[in-house]
Coordinates of C-alpha atoms in Angstrom, one line a residue:
Chain A
X30 CA -15.4 8.6 -18.4
X31 CA -17.6 10.7 -20.8
X32 CA -16.9 10.4 -24.4
X33 CA -16.6 14.2 -24.6
X34 CA -13.9 14.1 -21.6
X35 CA -10.2 14.8 -22.7
X36 CA -7.1 14.6 -21.0
X37 CA -3.7 15.9 -21.1
X38 CA -1.8 12.5 -20.9
X39 CA -2.7 9.2 -22.6
X40 CA -0.9 5.9 -22.8
X41 CA 1.3 7.6 -25.7
X42 CA 2.7 10.0 -23.2
X43 CA 4.4 7.1 -21.0
X44 CA 7.0 5.7 -23.1
X45 CA 9.7 3.5 -22.0
X46 CA 12.4 5.7 -20.2
X47 CA 10.2 8.7 -19.4
X48 CA 11.1 10.1 -16.3
X49 CA 9.9 12.6 -14.0
X50 CA 10.8 14.1 -10.5
X51 CA 8.0 15.5 -8.4
X52 CA 6.6 15.8 -4.9
X53 CA 7.7 17.9 -1.9
X54 CA 5.3 16.7 0.5
X55 CA 5.9 17.6 4.2
X56 CA 5.2 14.6 6.6
X57 CA 3.5 16.1 9.7
X58 CA 3.6 14.4 13.3
X59 CA -0.4 15.0 13.3
X60 CA -0.8 13.2 9.8
X61 CA 1.5 10.4 10.8
X62 CA -0.4 9.7 14.1
X63 CA -3.8 10.2 12.6
X64 CA -3.0 7.6 9.9
X65 CA -1.7 5.1 12.3
X66 CA -4.8 5.5 14.6
X67 CA -7.1 4.7 11.6
X68 CA -5.0 2.1 9.9
X69 CA -1.9 0.9 11.7
X70 CA -2.1 1.4 15.3
X71 CA 1.1 -0.3 16.2
X72 CA 2.9 1.6 19.1
X73 CA 5.9 2.6 17.1
X74 CA 3.6 4.5 14.8
X75 CA 1.8 6.3 17.5
X76 CA 4.2 7.3 20.3
X77 CA 7.9 8.4 20.5
X78 CA 8.5 6.5 23.7
X79 CA 7.3 3.1 22.4
X80 CA 9.4 3.5 19.3
X81 CA 12.7 4.3 21.2
X82 CA 13.5 0.7 21.8
X83 CA 12.5 -0.5 18.2
X84 CA 14.4 -0.8 15.0
X85 CA 12.9 2.6 14.1
X86 CA 14.3 4.6 17.1
X87 CA 11.4 7.2 17.2
X88 CA 8.1 7.6 15.9
X89 CA 7.8 6.9 12.3
X90 CA 5.1 6.8 9.7
X91 CA 3.2 3.5 8.9
X92 CA 4.6 2.1 5.6
X93 CA 1.2 2.3 4.1
X94 CA 1.0 5.8 4.9
X95 CA 4.1 6.2 3.0
X96 CA 2.5 4.4 -0.1
X97 CA -0.6 6.7 0.3
X98 CA 1.5 9.8 0.4
X99 CA 3.5 8.5 -2.7
X100 CA 0.1 8.1 -4.5
X101 CA -1.1 11.6 -3.7
X102 CA 2.2 13.1 -5.1
X103 CA 1.5 10.8 -8.3
X104 CA -1.9 12.3 -8.5
X105 CA -1.0 15.9 -8.3
X106 CA 2.1 15.5 -10.6
X107 CA 0.3 13.5 -13.5
X108 CA -2.4 11.1 -12.7
X109 CA -5.3 13.5 -12.2
X110 CA -4.5 15.1 -15.7
X111 CA -4.2 11.6 -17.3
X112 CA -6.6 9.0 -19.0
X113 CA -5.7 6.6 -16.0
X114 CA -7.9 3.5 -15.7
X115 CA -6.5 2.3 -12.5
X116 CA -3.8 -0.6 -11.5
X117 CA -3.8 -4.2 -11.5
X118 CA -1.0 -4.4 -8.9
X119 CA 2.4 -3.5 -7.6
X120 CA 5.6 -5.6 -7.0
X121 CA 8.8 -5.1 -5.2
X122 CA 7.4 -2.8 -2.8
X123 CA 10.3 -1.9 -0.4
X124 CA 10.1 0.1 2.9
X125 CA 13.7 0.9 2.9
X126 CA 14.1 3.4 5.7
X127 CA 11.6 4.9 8.3
X128 CA 9.8 8.1 7.1
X129 CA 9.7 10.4 10.2
X130 CA 7.6 13.5 11.2
X131 CA 9.5 16.4 9.8
X132 CA 10.7 14.6 6.5
X133 CA 9.8 16.0 3.4
X134 CA 9.1 13.3 0.5
X135 CA 9.9 13.6 -3.2
X136 CA 9.4 10.9 -5.9
X137 CA 11.7 9.9 -8.8
X138 CA 9.5 8.0 -11.4
X139 CA 10.5 6.2 -14.5
X140 CA 8.5 4.2 -17.2
X141 CA 10.3 0.7 -17.4
X142 CA 7.8 -0.9 -19.9
X143 CA 4.9 0.0 -22.1
X144 CA 2.5 -1.9 -24.2
X145 CA -0.8 -1.9 -25.9
X146 CA -3.5 -4.1 -24.2
X147 CA -4.1 -7.2 -26.3
X148 CA -7.7 -7.5 -25.2
X149 CA -8.7 -3.8 -25.2
X150 CA -7.2 -1.9 -28.4
X151 CA -8.1 1.4 -26.8
X152 CA -6.2 0.8 -23.7
X153 CA -2.5 0.4 -23.1
X154 CA -0.4 -0.7 -20.0
X155 CA 2.4 1.1 -18.5
X156 CA 5.0 -0.5 -16.0
X157 CA 6.5 2.2 -13.9
X158 CA 9.1 2.3 -10.9
X159 CA 8.7 4.9 -8.2
X160 CA 11.4 5.7 -5.7
X161 CA 10.4 7.8 -2.9
X162 CA 13.3 10.0 -1.3
X163 CA 13.5 12.0 2.0
X164 CA 15.0 15.5 2.1
X165 CA 18.5 14.0 2.6
X166 CA 18.0 12.1 -0.7
X167 CA 17.8 8.9 0.9
X168 CA 15.5 6.3 -0.6
X169 CA 12.7 5.2 1.8
X170 CA 10.3 3.4 -0.5
X171 CA 10.7 1.8 -3.9
X172 CA 8.1 0.0 -5.8
X173 CA 7.1 -1.3 -9.4
X174 CA 3.6 -1.5 -11.0
X175 CA 1.4 -1.8 -14.2
X176 CA -0.9 1.0 -14.6
X177 CA -3.8 1.2 -17.5
X178 CA -4.4 4.2 -19.5
X179 CA -6.7 5.1 -22.5
X180 CA -4.8 5.4 -25.7
X181 CA -5.0 8.9 -27.4
X182 CA -8.0 9.2 -29.6
X183 CA -7.5 9.6 -33.3
X184 CA -7.6 13.4 -34.1
Chain B
X26 CA 10.3 -2.2 23.0
X27 CA 11.3 -2.1 26.9
X28 CA 13.0 -5.3 28.1
X29 CA 10.2 -5.7 30.6
X30 CA 7.4 -5.9 27.9
X31 CA 6.0 -9.4 26.9
X32 CA 3.7 -10.2 24.0
X33 CA 1.2 -13.0 23.3
X34 CA 2.8 -13.8 19.9
X35 CA 6.5 -14.1 19.0
X36 CA 8.3 -15.5 15.7
X37 CA 7.7 -19.0 17.1
X38 CA 3.9 -18.5 16.7
X39 CA 3.9 -18.1 13.1
X40 CA 5.2 -21.6 11.6
X41 CA 4.8 -22.3 8.1
X42 CA 1.0 -23.5 7.3
X43 CA -0.1 -21.4 10.2
X44 CA -3.5 -20.0 9.0
X45 CA -6.2 -17.4 10.4
X46 CA -9.3 -16.1 9.2
X47 CA -10.3 -12.5 10.6
X48 CA -11.9 -9.2 9.8
X49 CA -15.5 -8.2 9.2
X50 CA -14.6 -4.6 8.3
X51 CA -17.5 -2.5 6.9
X52 CA -16.7 -0.2 4.0
X53 CA -18.4 2.9 4.3
X54 CA -19.0 5.5 1.6
X55 CA -17.6 8.3 4.0
X56 CA -14.4 6.3 4.7
X57 CA -13.9 5.7 0.9
X58 CA -14.3 9.5 -0.2
X59 CA -12.2 10.7 3.0
X60 CA -9.3 8.6 2.1
X61 CA -9.5 9.4 -1.5
X62 CA -9.7 13.1 -0.8
X63 CA -6.6 12.9 1.2
X64 CA -4.5 10.5 -0.9
X65 CA -6.1 9.4 -4.2
X66 CA -8.5 12.0 -5.5
X67 CA -9.0 10.3 -8.9
X68 CA -12.6 10.9 -10.1
X69 CA -13.7 7.3 -9.8
X70 CA -12.8 7.3 -6.0
X71 CA -14.5 10.3 -5.2
X72 CA -18.0 10.5 -7.3
X73 CA -20.4 7.8 -8.6
X74 CA -21.2 9.9 -11.9
X75 CA -17.4 10.1 -12.7
X76 CA -17.0 6.4 -11.9
X77 CA -19.9 5.2 -14.1
X78 CA -18.2 5.2 -17.5
X79 CA -14.8 3.6 -16.1
X80 CA -13.7 0.0 -15.5
X81 CA -15.0 0.3 -11.9
X82 CA -18.6 1.2 -12.9
X83 CA -19.5 3.0 -9.5
X84 CA -17.5 4.8 -6.6
X85 CA -14.9 2.4 -5.4
X86 CA -12.2 2.6 -2.9
X87 CA -8.5 3.5 -3.6
X88 CA -6.5 0.3 -3.8
X89 CA -4.3 1.9 -1.2
X90 CA -7.3 2.3 1.1
X91 CA -8.0 -1.4 0.5
X92 CA -4.2 -2.1 1.8
X93 CA -4.8 0.3 4.7
X94 CA -8.0 -1.5 5.8
X95 CA -6.1 -4.9 5.5
X96 CA -3.5 -3.6 7.6
X97 CA -5.9 -2.5 10.2
X98 CA -7.4 -5.9 10.3
X99 CA -4.1 -7.5 10.7
X100 CA -3.5 -5.2 13.7
X101 CA -6.7 -6.2 15.4
X102 CA -6.4 -10.0 14.6
X103 CA -2.6 -10.5 15.7
X104 CA -0.1 -7.6 15.1
X105 CA -0.9 -5.6 18.2
X106 CA -0.4 -8.8 20.5
X107 CA 2.8 -9.5 18.8
X108 CA 6.5 -8.6 19.1
X109 CA 6.3 -7.2 15.6
X110 CA 9.3 -5.2 14.3
X111 CA 8.0 -4.1 11.1
X112 CA 8.1 -5.3 7.4
X113 CA 10.9 -4.8 4.7
X114 CA 8.4 -4.8 2.0
X115 CA 5.4 -6.5 -0.1
X116 CA 5.3 -8.6 -3.5
X117 CA 2.6 -9.6 -5.8
X118 CA 0.2 -7.2 -4.5
X119 CA -3.0 -7.5 -6.7
X120 CA -6.1 -5.5 -6.7
X121 CA -8.4 -8.0 -8.3
X122 CA -11.8 -6.5 -8.1
X123 CA -13.1 -3.2 -6.9
X124 CA -13.8 -2.5 -3.3
X125 CA -17.3 -0.7 -3.1
X126 CA -19.0 1.3 -0.2
X127 CA -21.2 -1.3 1.5
X128 CA -18.7 -4.0 1.1
X129 CA -17.6 -6.0 4.1
X130 CA -14.0 -7.1 4.1
X131 CA -12.4 -10.3 5.5
X132 CA -8.9 -11.8 5.6
X133 CA -7.6 -15.1 5.1
X134 CA -4.0 -15.3 6.4
X135 CA -1.4 -17.8 5.7
X136 CA 2.3 -18.5 6.7
X137 CA 4.4 -19.5 3.6
X138 CA 7.8 -19.4 5.0
X139 CA 9.5 -18.7 8.0
X140 CA 13.3 -18.7 9.2
X141 CA 15.7 -16.9 11.9
X142 CA 17.2 -13.9 10.9
X143 CA 21.0 -14.7 10.1
X144 CA 22.2 -11.2 11.3
X145 CA 20.0 -11.0 14.3
X146 CA 19.7 -14.0 16.5
X147 CA 16.9 -12.6 18.5
X148 CA 14.7 -11.8 15.3
X149 CA 12.9 -14.1 12.9
X150 CA 11.3 -13.6 9.5
X151 CA 8.0 -14.7 8.5
X152 CA 6.6 -14.6 4.8
X153 CA 2.9 -14.5 4.6
X154 CA 0.2 -14.4 2.1
X155 CA -2.8 -12.4 2.5
X156 CA -6.1 -12.7 0.7
X157 CA -8.9 -9.9 1.2
X158 CA -12.2 -11.3 0.4
X159 CA -15.4 -9.2 0.1
X160 CA -19.0 -10.3 1.7
X161 CA -19.6 -12.5 -1.6
X162 CA -16.3 -14.5 -0.8
X163 CA -14.8 -12.9 -3.9
X164 CA -11.1 -12.1 -3.6
X165 CA -10.5 -8.2 -4.0
X166 CA -6.8 -8.0 -2.9
X167 CA -3.8 -10.4 -2.6
X168 CA -0.5 -9.9 -1.4
X169 CA 2.9 -11.4 0.0
X170 CA 5.1 -10.0 2.4
X171 CA 7.9 -10.5 5.1
X172 CA 7.4 -9.6 8.7
X173 CA 10.1 -9.3 11.4
X174 CA 9.1 -10.6 14.9
X175 CA 11.2 -10.9 18.0
X176 CA 11.8 -14.4 19.0
X177 CA 10.4 -15.9 22.4
X178 CA 12.6 -15.1 25.3
X179 CA 13.9 -18.1 27.1
X180 CA 11.8 -18.8 30.1

């Protein structure tokens, strides 16, 4: 990050209790199969017939594909305009319901903790909870994680 | 899953303490950029120049790409030959070090808990820990999670 670069959102813009709803990503059959072919070629992510006898019932997206789609929705909603420095990890990732071709995904986002980083005074930590819901408002994925953001430079 | 289908591995094949090492997946620059373009277009996952001033130092893979590559290595090593029924979730996912184009990833896998599923006698749960290491044997990702497997049918 060059010294000149400025961002819309810094650590200070993610206080505890901050909420956002965003997304509206359509899940296509082609995308489900393409992701599965590359990364998770289990039969129930590739083929309706193979999925029929499983807990999923029909072709469903890889759970990692759902995570990746959530990430894309976060990027478009706020991360690409933020002084994000990456994430150390995720906890309590739960795949609650299958994601099917034809679904449309939204994200409910909430900041659950925020603190300056003791070892790097120009960086702050933000703990967030993301809930991904389908078009029927059913939660399909929840997760919590920490993100690192640069603090807003003095004016 | 059709009644006739048989698998090499069932729940009984993943006892506590069971370990496997597998993988050997090369991380290409093209794959890193393609995944980032689709799912995580933060500048440090797209461009060396943009990554230079960040904590990563140079172009690095999206953390979700590393998860997806780990999933593919699991599929090839055992999941595609197992009576896997999917996973309810993941805990303690940690991105410990950046993954760079040119890296080669391996996985160390260990079963840390296993139990029959009370509500479904033909299904068992397996709790596993995965550690993804690069070619220098440095851990880049660790995670724990539960998987569901069909139990071995009576002979």
